[in-house]
Each structure stands twice: as structure tokens, then as C-alpha cells.
Short mmCIF file of C-alpha atoms in Angstrom, two decimals:
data_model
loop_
_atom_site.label_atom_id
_atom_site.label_comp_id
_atom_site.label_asym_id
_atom_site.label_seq_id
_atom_site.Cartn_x
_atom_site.Cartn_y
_atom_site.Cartn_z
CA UNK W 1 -76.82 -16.76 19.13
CA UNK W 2 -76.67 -17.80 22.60
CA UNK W 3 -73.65 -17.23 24.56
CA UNK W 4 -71.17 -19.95 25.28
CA UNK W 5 -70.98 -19.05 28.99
CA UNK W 6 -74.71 -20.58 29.38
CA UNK W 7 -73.53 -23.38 27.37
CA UNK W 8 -71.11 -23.92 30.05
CA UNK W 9 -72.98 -23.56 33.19
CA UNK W 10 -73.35 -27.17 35.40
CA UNK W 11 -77.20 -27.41 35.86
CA UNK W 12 -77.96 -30.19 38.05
CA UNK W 13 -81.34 -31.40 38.10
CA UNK W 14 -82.08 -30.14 41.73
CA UNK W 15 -81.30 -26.82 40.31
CA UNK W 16 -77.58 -26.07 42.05
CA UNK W 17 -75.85 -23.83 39.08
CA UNK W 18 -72.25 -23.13 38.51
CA UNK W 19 -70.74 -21.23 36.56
CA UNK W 20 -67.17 -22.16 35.28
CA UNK W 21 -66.00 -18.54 34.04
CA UNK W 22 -66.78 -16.73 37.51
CA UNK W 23 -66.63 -19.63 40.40
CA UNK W 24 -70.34 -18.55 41.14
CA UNK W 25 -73.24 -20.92 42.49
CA UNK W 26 -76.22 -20.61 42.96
CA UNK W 27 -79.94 -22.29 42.86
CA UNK W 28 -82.71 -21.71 40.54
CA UNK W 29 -86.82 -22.95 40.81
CA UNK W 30 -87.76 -25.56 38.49
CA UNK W 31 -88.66 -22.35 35.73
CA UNK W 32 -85.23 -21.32 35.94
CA UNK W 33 -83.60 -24.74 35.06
CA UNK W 34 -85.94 -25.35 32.52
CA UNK W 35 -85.12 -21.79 30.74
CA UNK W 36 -80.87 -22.32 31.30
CA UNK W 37 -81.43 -25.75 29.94
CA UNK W 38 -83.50 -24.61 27.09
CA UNK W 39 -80.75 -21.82 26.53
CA UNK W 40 -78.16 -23.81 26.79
CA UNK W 41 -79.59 -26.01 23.67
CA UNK W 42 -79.88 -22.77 21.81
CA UNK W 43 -83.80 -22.65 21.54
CA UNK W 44 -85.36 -19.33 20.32
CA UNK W 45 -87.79 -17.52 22.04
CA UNK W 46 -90.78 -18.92 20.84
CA UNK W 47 -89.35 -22.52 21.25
CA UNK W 48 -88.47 -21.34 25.16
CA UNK W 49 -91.83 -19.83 25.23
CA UNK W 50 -93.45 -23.18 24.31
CA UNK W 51 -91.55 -25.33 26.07
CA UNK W 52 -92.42 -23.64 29.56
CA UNK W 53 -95.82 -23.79 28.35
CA UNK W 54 -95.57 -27.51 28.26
CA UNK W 55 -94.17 -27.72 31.16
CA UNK W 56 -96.19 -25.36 33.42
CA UNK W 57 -99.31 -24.43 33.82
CA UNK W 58 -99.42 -20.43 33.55
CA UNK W 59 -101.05 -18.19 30.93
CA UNK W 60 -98.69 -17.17 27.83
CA UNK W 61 -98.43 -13.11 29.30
CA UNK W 62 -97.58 -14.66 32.66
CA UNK W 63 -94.59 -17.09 31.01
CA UNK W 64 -93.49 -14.42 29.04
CA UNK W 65 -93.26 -12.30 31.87
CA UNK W 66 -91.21 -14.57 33.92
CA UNK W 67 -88.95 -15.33 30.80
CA UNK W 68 -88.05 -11.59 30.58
CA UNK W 69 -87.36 -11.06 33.93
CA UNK W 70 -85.10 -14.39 34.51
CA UNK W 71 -83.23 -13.19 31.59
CA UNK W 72 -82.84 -9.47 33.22
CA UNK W 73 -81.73 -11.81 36.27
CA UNK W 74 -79.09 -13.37 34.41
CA UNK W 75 -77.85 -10.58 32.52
CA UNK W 76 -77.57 -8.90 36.20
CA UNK W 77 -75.27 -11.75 37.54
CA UNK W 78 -73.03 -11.73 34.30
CA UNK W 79 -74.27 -14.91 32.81
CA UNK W 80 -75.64 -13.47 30.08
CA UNK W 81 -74.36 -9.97 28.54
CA UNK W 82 -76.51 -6.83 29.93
CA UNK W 83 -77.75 -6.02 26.12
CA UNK W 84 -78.95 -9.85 25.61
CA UNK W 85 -82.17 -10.49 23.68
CA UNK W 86 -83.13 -13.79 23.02
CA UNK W 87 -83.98 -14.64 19.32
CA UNK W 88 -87.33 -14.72 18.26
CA UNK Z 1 -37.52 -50.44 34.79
CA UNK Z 2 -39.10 -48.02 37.75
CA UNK Z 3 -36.78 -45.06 38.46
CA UNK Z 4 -35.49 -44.64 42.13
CA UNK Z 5 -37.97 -43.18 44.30
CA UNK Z 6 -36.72 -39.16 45.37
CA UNK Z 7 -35.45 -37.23 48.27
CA UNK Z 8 -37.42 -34.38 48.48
CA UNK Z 9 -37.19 -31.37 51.09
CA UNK Z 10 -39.66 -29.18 51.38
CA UNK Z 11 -39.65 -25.45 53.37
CA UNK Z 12 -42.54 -23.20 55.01
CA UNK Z 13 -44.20 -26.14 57.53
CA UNK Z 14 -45.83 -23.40 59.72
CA UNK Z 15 -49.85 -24.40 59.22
CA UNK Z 16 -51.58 -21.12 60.92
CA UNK Z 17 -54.62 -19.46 59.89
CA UNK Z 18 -52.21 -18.30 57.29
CA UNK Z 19 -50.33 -20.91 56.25
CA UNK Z 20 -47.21 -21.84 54.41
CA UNK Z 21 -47.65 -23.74 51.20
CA UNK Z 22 -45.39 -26.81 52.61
CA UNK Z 23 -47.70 -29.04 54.06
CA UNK Z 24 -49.82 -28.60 51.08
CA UNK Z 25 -47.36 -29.47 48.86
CA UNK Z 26 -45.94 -32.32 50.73
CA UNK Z 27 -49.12 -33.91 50.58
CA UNK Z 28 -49.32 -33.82 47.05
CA UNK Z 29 -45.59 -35.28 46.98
CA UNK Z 30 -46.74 -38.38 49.00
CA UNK Z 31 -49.78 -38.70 46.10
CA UNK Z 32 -47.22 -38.05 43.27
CA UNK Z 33 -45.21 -41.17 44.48
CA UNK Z 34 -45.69 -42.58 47.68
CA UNK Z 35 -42.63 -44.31 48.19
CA UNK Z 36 -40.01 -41.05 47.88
CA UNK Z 37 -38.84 -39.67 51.00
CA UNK Z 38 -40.19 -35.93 52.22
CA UNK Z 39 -37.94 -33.82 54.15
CA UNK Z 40 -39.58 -30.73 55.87
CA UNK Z 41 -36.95 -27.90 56.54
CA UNK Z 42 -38.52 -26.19 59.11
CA UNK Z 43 -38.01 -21.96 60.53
CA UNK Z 44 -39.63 -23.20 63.93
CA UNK Z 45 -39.63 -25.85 66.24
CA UNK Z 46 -43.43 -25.33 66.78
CA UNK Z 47 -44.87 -25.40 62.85
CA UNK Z 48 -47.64 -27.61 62.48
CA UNK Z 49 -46.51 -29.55 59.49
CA UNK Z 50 -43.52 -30.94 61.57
CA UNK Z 51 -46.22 -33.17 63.34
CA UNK Z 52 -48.86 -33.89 60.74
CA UNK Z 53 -49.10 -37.40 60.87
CA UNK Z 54 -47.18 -39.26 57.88
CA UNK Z 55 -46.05 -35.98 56.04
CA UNK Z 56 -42.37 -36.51 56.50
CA UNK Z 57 -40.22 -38.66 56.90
CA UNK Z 58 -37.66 -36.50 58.46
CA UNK Z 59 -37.53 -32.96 59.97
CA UNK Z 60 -34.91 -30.46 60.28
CA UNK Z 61 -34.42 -27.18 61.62
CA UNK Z 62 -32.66 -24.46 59.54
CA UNK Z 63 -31.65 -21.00 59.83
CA UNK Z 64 -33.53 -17.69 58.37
CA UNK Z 65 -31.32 -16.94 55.34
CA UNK Z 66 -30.96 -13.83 57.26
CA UNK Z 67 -28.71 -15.24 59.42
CA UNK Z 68 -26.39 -15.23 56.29
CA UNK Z 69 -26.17 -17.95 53.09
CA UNK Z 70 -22.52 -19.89 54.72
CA UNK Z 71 -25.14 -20.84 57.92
CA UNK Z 72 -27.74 -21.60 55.54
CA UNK Z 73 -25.84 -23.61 53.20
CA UNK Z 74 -23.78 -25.29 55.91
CA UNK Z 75 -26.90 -26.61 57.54
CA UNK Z 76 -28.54 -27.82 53.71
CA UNK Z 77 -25.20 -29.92 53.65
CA UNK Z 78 -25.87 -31.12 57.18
CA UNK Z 79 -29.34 -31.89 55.87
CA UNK Z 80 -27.72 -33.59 52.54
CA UNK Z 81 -25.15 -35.83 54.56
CA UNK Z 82 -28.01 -37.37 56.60
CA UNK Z 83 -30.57 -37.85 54.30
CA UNK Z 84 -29.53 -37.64 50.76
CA UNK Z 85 -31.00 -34.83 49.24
CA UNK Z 86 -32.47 -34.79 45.24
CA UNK Z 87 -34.27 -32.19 45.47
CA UNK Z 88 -35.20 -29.25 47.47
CA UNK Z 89 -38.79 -27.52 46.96
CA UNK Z 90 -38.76 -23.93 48.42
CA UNK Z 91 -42.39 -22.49 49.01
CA UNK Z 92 -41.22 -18.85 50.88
CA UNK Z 93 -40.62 -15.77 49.52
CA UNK Z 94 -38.11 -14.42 51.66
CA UNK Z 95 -35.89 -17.66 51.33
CA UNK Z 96 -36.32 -17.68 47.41
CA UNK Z 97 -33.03 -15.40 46.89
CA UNK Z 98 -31.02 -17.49 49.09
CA UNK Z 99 -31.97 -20.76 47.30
CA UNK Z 100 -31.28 -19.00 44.06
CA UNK Z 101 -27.53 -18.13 44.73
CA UNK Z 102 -27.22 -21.28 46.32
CA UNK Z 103 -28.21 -23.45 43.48
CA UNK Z 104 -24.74 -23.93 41.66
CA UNK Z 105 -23.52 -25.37 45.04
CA UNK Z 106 -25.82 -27.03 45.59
CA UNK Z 107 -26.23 -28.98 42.34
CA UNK Z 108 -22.70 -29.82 42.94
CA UNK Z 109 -23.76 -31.43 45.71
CA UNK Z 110 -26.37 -33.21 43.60
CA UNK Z 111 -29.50 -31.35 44.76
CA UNK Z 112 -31.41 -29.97 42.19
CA UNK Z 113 -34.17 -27.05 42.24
CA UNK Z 114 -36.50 -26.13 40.10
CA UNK Z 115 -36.31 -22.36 40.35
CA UNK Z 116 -36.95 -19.02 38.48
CA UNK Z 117 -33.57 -17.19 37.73
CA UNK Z 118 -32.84 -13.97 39.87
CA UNK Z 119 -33.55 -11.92 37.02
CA UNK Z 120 -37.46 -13.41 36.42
CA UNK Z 121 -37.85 -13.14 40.30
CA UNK Z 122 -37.05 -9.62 39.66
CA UNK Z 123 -39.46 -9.12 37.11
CA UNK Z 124 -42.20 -10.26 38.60
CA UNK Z 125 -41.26 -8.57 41.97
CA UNK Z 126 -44.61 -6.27 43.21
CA UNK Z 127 -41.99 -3.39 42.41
CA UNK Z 128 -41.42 -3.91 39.07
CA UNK Z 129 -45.19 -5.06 38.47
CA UNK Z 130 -46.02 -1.73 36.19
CA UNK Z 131 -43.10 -3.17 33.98
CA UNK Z 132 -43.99 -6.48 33.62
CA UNK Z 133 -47.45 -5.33 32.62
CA UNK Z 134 -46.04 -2.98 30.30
CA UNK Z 135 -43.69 -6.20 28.75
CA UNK Z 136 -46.60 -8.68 28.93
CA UNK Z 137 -49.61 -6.73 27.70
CA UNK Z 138 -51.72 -7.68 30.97
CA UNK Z 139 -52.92 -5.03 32.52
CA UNK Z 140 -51.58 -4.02 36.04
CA UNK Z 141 -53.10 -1.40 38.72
CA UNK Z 142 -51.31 2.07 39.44
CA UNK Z 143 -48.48 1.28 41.60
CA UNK Z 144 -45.55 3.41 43.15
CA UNK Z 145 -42.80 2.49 45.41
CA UNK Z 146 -41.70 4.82 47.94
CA UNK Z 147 -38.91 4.86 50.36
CA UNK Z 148 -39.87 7.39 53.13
CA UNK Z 149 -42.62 8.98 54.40
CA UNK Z 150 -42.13 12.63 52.45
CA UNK Z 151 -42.79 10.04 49.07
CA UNK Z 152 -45.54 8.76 50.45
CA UNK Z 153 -47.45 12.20 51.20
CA UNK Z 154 -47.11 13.01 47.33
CA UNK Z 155 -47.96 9.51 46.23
CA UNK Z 156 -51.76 10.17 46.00
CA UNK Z 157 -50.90 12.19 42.61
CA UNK Z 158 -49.99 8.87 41.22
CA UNK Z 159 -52.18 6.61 43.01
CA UNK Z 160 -55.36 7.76 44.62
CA UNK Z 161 -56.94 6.85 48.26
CA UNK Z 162 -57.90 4.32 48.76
CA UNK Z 163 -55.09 1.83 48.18
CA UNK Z 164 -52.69 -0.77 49.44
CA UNK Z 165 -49.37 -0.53 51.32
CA UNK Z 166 -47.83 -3.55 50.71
CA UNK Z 167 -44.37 -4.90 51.71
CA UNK Z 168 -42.03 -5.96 49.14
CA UNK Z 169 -42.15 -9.95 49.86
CA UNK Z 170 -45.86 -10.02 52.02
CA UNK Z 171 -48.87 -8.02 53.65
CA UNK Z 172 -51.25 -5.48 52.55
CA UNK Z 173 -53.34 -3.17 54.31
CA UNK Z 174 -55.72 -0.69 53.00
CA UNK Z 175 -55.59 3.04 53.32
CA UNK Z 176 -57.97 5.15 53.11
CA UNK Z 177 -56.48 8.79 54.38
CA UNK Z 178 -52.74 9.88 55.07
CA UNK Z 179 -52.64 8.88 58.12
CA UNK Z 180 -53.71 5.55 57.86
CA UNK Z 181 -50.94 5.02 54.68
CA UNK Z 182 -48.10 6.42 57.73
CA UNK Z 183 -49.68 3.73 60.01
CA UNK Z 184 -49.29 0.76 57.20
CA UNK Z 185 -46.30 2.27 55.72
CA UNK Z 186 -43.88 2.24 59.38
CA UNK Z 187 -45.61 -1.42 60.12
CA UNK Z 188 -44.52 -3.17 56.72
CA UNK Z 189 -41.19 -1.52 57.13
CA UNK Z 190 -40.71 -3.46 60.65
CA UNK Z 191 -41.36 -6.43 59.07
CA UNK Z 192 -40.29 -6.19 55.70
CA UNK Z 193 -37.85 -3.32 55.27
CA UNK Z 194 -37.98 -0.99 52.24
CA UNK Z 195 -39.23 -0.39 49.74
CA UNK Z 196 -42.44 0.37 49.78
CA UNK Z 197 -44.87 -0.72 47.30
CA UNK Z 198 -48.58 1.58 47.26
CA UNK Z 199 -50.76 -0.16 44.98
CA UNK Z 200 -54.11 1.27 43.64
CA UNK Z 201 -57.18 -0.92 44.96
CA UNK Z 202 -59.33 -2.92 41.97
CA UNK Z 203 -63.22 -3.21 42.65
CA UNK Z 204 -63.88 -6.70 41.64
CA UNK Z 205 -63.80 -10.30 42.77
CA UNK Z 206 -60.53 -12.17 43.73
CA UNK Z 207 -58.71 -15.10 41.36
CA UNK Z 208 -55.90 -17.09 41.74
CA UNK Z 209 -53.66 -19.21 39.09
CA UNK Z 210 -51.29 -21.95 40.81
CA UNK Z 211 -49.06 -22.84 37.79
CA UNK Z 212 -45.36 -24.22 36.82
CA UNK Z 213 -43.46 -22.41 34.58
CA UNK Z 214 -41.25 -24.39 32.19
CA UNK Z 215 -38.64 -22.11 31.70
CA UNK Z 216 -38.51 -21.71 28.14
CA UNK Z 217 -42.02 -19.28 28.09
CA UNK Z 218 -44.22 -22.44 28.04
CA UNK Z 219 -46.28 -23.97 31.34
CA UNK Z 220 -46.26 -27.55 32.60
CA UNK Z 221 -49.33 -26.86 34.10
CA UNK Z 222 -52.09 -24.40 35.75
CA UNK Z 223 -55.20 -24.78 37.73
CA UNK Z 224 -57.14 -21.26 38.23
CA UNK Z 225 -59.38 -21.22 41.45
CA UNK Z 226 -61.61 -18.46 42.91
CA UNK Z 227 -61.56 -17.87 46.44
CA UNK Z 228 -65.08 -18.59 48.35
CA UNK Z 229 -63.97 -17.63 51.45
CA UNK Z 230 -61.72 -15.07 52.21
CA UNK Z 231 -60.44 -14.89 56.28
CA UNK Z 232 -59.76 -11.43 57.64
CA UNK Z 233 -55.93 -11.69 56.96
CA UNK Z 234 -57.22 -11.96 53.07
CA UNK Z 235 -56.27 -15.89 53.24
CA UNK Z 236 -58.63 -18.47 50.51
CA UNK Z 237 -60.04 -20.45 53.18
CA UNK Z 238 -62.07 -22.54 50.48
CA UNK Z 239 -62.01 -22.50 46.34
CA UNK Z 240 -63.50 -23.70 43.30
CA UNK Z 241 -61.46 -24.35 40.03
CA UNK Z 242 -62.63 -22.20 36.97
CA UNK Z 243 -62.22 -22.05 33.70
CA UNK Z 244 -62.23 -18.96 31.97
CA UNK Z 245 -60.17 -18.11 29.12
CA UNK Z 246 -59.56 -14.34 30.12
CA UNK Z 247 -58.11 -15.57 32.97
CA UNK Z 248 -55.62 -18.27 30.94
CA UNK Z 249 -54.40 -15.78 29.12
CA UNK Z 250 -53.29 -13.65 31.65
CA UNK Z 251 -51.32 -16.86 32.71
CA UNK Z 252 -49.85 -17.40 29.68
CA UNK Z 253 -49.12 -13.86 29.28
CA UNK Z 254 -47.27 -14.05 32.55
CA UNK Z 255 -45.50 -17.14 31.46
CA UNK Z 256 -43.71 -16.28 28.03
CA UNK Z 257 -43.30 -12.35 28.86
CA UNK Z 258 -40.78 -13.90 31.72
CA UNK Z 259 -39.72 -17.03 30.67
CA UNK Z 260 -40.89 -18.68 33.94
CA UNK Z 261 -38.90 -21.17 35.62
CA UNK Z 262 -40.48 -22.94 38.71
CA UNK Z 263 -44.00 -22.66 40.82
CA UNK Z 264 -45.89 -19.52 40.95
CA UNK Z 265 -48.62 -18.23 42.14
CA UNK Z 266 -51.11 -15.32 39.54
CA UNK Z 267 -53.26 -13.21 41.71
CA UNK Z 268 -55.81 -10.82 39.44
CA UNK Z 269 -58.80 -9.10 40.50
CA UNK Z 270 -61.75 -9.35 37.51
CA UNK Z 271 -63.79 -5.66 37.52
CA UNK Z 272 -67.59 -5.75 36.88
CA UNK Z 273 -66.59 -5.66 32.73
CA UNK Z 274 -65.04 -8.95 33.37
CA UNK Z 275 -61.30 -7.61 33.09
CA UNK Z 276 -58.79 -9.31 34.74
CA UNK Z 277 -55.75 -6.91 36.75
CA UNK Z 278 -52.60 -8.56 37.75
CA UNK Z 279 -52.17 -7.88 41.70
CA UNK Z 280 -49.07 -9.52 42.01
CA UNK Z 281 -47.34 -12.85 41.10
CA UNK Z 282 -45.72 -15.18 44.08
CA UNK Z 283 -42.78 -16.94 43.01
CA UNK Z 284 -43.85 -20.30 44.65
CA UNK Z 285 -46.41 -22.46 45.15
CA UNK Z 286 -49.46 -21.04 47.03
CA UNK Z 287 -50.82 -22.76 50.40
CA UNK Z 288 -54.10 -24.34 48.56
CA UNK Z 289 -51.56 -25.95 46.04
CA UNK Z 290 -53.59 -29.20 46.89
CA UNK Z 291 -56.15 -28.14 44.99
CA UNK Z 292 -54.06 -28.98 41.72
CA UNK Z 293 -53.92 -32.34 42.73
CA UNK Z 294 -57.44 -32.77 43.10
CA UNK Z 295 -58.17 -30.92 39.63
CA UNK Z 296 -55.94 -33.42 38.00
CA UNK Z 297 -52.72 -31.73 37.84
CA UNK Z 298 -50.02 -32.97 40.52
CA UNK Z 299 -47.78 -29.45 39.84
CA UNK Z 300 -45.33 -30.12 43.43
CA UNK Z 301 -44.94 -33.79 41.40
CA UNK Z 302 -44.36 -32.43 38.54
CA UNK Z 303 -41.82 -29.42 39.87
CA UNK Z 304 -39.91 -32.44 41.73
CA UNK Z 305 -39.65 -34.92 38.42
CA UNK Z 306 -38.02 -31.63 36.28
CA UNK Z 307 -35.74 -30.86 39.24
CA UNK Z 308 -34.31 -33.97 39.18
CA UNK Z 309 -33.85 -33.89 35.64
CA UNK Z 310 -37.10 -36.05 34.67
CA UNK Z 311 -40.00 -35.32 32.26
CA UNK Z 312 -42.50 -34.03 33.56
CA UNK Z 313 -45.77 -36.09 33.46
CA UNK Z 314 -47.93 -34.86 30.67
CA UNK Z 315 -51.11 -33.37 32.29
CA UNK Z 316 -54.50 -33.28 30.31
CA UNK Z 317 -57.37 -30.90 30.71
CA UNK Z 318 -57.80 -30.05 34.88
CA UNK Z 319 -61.30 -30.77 36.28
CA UNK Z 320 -63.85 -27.50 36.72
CA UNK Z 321 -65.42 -27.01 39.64
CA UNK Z 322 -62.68 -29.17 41.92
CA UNK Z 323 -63.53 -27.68 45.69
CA UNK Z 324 -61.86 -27.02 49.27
CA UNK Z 325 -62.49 -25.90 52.25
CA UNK Z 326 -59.55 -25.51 54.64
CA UNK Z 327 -60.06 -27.29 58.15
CA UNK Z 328 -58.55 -26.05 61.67
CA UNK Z 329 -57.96 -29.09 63.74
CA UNK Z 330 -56.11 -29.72 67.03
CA UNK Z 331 -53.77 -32.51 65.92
CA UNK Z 332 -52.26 -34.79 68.69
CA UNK Z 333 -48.50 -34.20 68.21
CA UNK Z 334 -45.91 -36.59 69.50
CA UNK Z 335 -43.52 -34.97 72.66
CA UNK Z 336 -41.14 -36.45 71.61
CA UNK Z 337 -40.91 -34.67 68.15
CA UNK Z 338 -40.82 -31.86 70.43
CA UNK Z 339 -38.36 -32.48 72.36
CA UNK Z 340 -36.14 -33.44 69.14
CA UNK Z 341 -36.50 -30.35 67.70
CA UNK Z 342 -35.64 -28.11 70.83
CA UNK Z 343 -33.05 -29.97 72.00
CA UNK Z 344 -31.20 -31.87 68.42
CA UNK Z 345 -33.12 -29.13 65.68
CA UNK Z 346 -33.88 -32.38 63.84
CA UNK Z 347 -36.26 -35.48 64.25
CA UNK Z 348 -35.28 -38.65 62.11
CA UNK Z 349 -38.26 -41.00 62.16
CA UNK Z 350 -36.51 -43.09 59.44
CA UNK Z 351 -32.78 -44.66 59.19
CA UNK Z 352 -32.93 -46.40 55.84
CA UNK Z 353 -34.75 -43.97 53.41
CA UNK Z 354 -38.22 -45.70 53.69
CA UNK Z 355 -41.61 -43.93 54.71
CA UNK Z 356 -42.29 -42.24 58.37
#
């Protein structure tokens, strides 16, 4: 179940983020947008997974890799609780 | 059939790099309806708002309620015989007590106020903050008041270094050792007087709530902004509205524990866990009051239409992620103001009630 603070965070498309809760901004790359956005829809991890696949062109460990550690990222800045794990 | 457009006065035009919340909340006056009449009441004949160009219609000096309430409320009838007061808007601390005894007199002049009663100013005082935690569930950081020096030595049993001395109606400064506290402590009695309030320091990031109280435990309104630039004095030199619902329940907490009547201002630090600690409340309207208007919610309109015995509009949701960023200029001011408010303590720029 995703959390409804991601569901809440303004993603514009050039990648400025806010977040409502905390007053925060900041910027993602265009793999960061396309993981909040995907998120915020509610995909599972294997739907994420695919969907940066589609969009990217990096080998599966490499997009799993960068998955995990945007997700570490996020839990870091309180957007996402520090126990999150993404559904698989 | 339009109603007849309002008298307003508004106090606290000084517009330093820590201002008063009157120029902010004229300005969102003039948006609420631009044909009533402002009135600043003004402490000085050099505050900024006094020359801001098309703030006011009208200007007046008046005295520090220190200088006793007959002074005060003789120069508020002064005021009232040239203008035609409806309502008055205070937006200081200090002058909040004053306006609150005066209010039966000066309703039966046929000024109304909008204010909380002595005994909710009380409440909320940063005294009494421990007990209005302990009546409104929201939690509050160790505090002590002390009233000399041989308190303060032992107050680091209560409250531990580092923390705030703060003065009972402004200023805060942190201390880190004894000494330092001694230092703080003999400067906010200067300017303050006693008591003393030491306040425990909260690791965490800074939010504000402007909101209007409706008297009955309910709110008109409130707009919650975090600070995105903080000046040295401490001062929100630009914001962002948030939502969060932590945070609106603090308000709300706030709100019905005291039965809030009038402006105010919630200032809570949230810790890394995302837990929100009440610092202190301000009975008024806060300097980036504005910022409401912007959001969606006119409060100073809606604080002026209640005084005078109106409904208040009915606000929906306020707009997330409404921004400012406060702006020093050098505006051209007219010498002639000036020279009206040394000489006369007023400057009339209208005769007939109409705009500046």
C-alpha cells in the first residue's frame, strides 16, 4: 500500500517536487519522476520495474539497483516511511 | 442591497526587518473590499506603513498603552470623532490587554473588535503554555518561568541547556551555559519586565498556523505555512502553505481547548518522527498574514466582517503550495506626511470617507 504522502507530492514534468506535508522542494532526474509518478499510481514493484525498463535503456540489475536506492533516498527525506518496501 | 463599506483601523505600521503584521493586514483589507476606509494607528512617526503608497487612508499617532488606558482611550475617541471608527484591528501583543479592557467603551462608542477574552489571552500566554498543553492534549516543550536570577541557576533541573529565554510578550535567545541564560535573562527583563519564561529547545523544522478563532471552539479559517527563510532575528522572510493534517490538528486542538476569539498566530516545531510541539501561540495576526489572502482565505476580511457584526464569508479549501518572499525596498515617502506626523500626530489624506 503506498503511502498517501507520495500520492500528494506536486511532480511537475521538469522534475521540481513538493511536498505538501513538510513545505520541502526539491528536483529529481527523469528516473526519479518516473518512479514518484509510478508510486504515486500505486504500481508494484514489478510494474515499477517494467515501466523504467520501457522507459530507459539500462540492464534489469542496474534498474533495480537504482529503484532501491531512490527509495532509501526517499525514505531518508521523510517521503516515504524508513521501513518502506515496495510490493512485489 | 450592498452593505456600507467599513472604517477600519489598524495598529503595528512599523515595516523593519521585523515587522509588524499591520501593513500586511491592511493590504489584505483593501483586497477584502476596496472601497472601506483603513486607518493606521501608528507608535511612531517614522513606521514604514504610514507611507506605503495607498495603504491608508488616514494616519494617526497614538500613545503606548503604557502611558496609561484614559490617554489611550482618549486619543481612540479623538481617532473616532474624525474618522468614524467600525472597527479597530489590533496586531501587537503588548497593546492586546489594553484593547481588551477597552472594548465595552468602546463598543459604546460603536467600534467593535474582534478579540480573545482576557482569560483565553491568558491561557495561551508562553507562561501558562505547559497548561494549555496539558488542557488541549498537544504536546508542549519543558518550560519554567522564573523571576530572578537565584530561579534561574536551579532551572536546568527542570529544563536542560540548551534552551530559550524568552520574554513574556516577545524575543528569544538561546542559552547554552549559565552565563549566557544571566546575559538573556537581564536583557528580556529591560525590555519586557518579568516574568521570565525558559523554554526547552525542539530539534526540528519551524511551522506556522495564521488562523481566526470563532469564539465558540470552532475556526473561520487557517492557512499553515513553513518558513523557507528564516533572518537572524528568527523572522519568515519567505513561506510555502502546507497541508498536513498533524499540523491541523494541533490548530484545532488550540482552537476548542480555548474557545478562541480573534486572530492568532500557532508556532510548532515538527521533530524528525514528524511530531508537532507547540512553541507558543500569538494572539494576533502574524506579519506574513498576506499569505492567507493569496491561499484563498482573506482572514483580516473576515476578522473585520465579524467585528462589525457580519457573517463571515464562508472560505473553502486554501490553496497548497501558495509562496512569498518578503522584499526590502526604499519607498519614496511624501515630506509632507512627515511633517504631519511630527508636528499634528495625524495625516488626513481624505475628508469625505473615500480612498487615499
Amino acid at each position: 500500500m503506498i503511502n498517501q504522502r507520495v500520492r500528494d507530492l506536486a511532480l511537475s514534468d521538469t522534475g521540481f517536487v513538493f511536498d505538501p506535508y513538510s513545505g520541502a522542494t526539491f528536483t529529481v532526474n527523469p528516473t526519479g519522476l518516473c518512479i514518484l509518478r509510478a508510486l504515486a499510481e500505486g504500481l508494484a514493484r514489478p510494474d515499477v520495474v517494467r515501466r523504467l525498463r520501457e522507459s530507459f535503456d539500462a540492464p534489469p540489475a542496474e534498474v533495480e539497483a537504482d529503484l532501491d536506492d531512490f527509495l532509501h533516498l526517499l525514505g531518508q527525506q521523510g517521503v516515504l516511511p524508513q521501513d518502506f518496501h515496495l510490493d512485489t | 442591497m450592498t452593505q456600507k463599506p467599513l472604517t477600519i483601523a489598524v495598529t503595528g505600521l512599523n515595516a523593519t526587518d521585523n515587522p509588524a503584521p499591520g501593513v500586511g493586514v491592511l493590504r489584505a483589507l483593501r483586497l477584502g473590499d476596496p472601497e472601506s476606509r483603513l486607518v493606521g494607528l501608528a507608535y511612531d512617526a517614522l513606521d514604514a506603513g504610514i507611507y506605503a503608497d495607498g495603504l491608508t487612508s488616514d494616519v494617526f499617532l497614538i500613545p503606548y498603552p503604557s502611558q496609561g488606558l484614559e490617554a489611550f482611550f482618549s486619543r481612540l475617541e479623538y481617532v473616532h470623532d474624525k474618522v468614524g471608527l467600525d472597527v479597530i484591528i489590533p496586531t501587537l501583543d503588548a497593546e492586546l490587554p489594553s484593547f481588551i479592557d477597552l472594548e465595552p467603551r468602546l463598543r459604546q462608542l460603536g467600534i467593535r473588535l474582534f478579540l480573545p477574552t482576557r482569560e483565553q489571552l491568558d491561557l495561551r500566554s508562553k507562561a501558562r503554555l505547559v497548561d494549555l498543553g496539558r488542557k488541549s492534549g498537544i504536546v508542549v516543550p519543558a518550560t519554567a518561568v522564573v523571576s530572578d536570577v537565584e530561579e534561574l541557576g536551579r532551572v536546568h533541573e527542570k529544563v536542560p541547556y540548551p534552551f530559550f529565554v524568552k520574554g513574556v510578550f516577545y524575543g528569544a535567545t538561546l542559552a547554552s551555559t549559565y552565563e549566557e541564560a544571566v546575559h538573556a535573562f537581564y536583557k528580556v527583563v529591560s525590555q519586557w519586565g518579568l516574568p521570565v519564561v525558559v523554554q526547552a529547545t525542539v530539534r526540528g523544522e519551524e511551522f506556522n498556523v495564521v488562523g481566526v478563532g470563532d469564539g465558540k471552539g470552532g475556526l473561520v479559517g487557517a492557512v499553515p505555512m513553513k518558513k523557507m527563510v528564516i533572518t537572524d532575528k528568527g523572522k519568515g522572510w519567505a513561506g510555502i502553505t502546507v497541508r498536513d493534517p498533524a499540523l491541523a490538528e494541533v490548530t484545532q486542538a488550540f482552537v476548542k481547548a480555548t474557545s478562541w476569539r480573534g486572530p492568532f498566530e500557532v508556532e510548532a516545531m515538527r521533530d524528525a518522527e514528524g511530531r508537532y510541539h507547540l512553541i507558543e501561540v500569538n494572539p494576533r495576526f502574524p506579519a506574513w498574514t498576506f499569505l492567507s489572502c493569496a491561499a484563498g482565505m482573506n482572514l483580516p476580511h473576515a476578522v473585520a466582517e465579524l467585528a462589525a457584526g457580519r457573517p463571515a464569508p464562508v472560505f473553502g479549501d486554501y490553496k497548497v503550495g501558495s509562496m512569498f518572499v518578503r522584499i526590502a525596498i526604499d519607498q519614496v515617502a511624501s515630506f509632507a506626511d512627515f511633517q504631519h506626523m511630527v508636528t499634528l500626530g495625524e495625516v488626513a489624506r481624505t475628508t469625505n470617507g473615500g480612498q487615499p
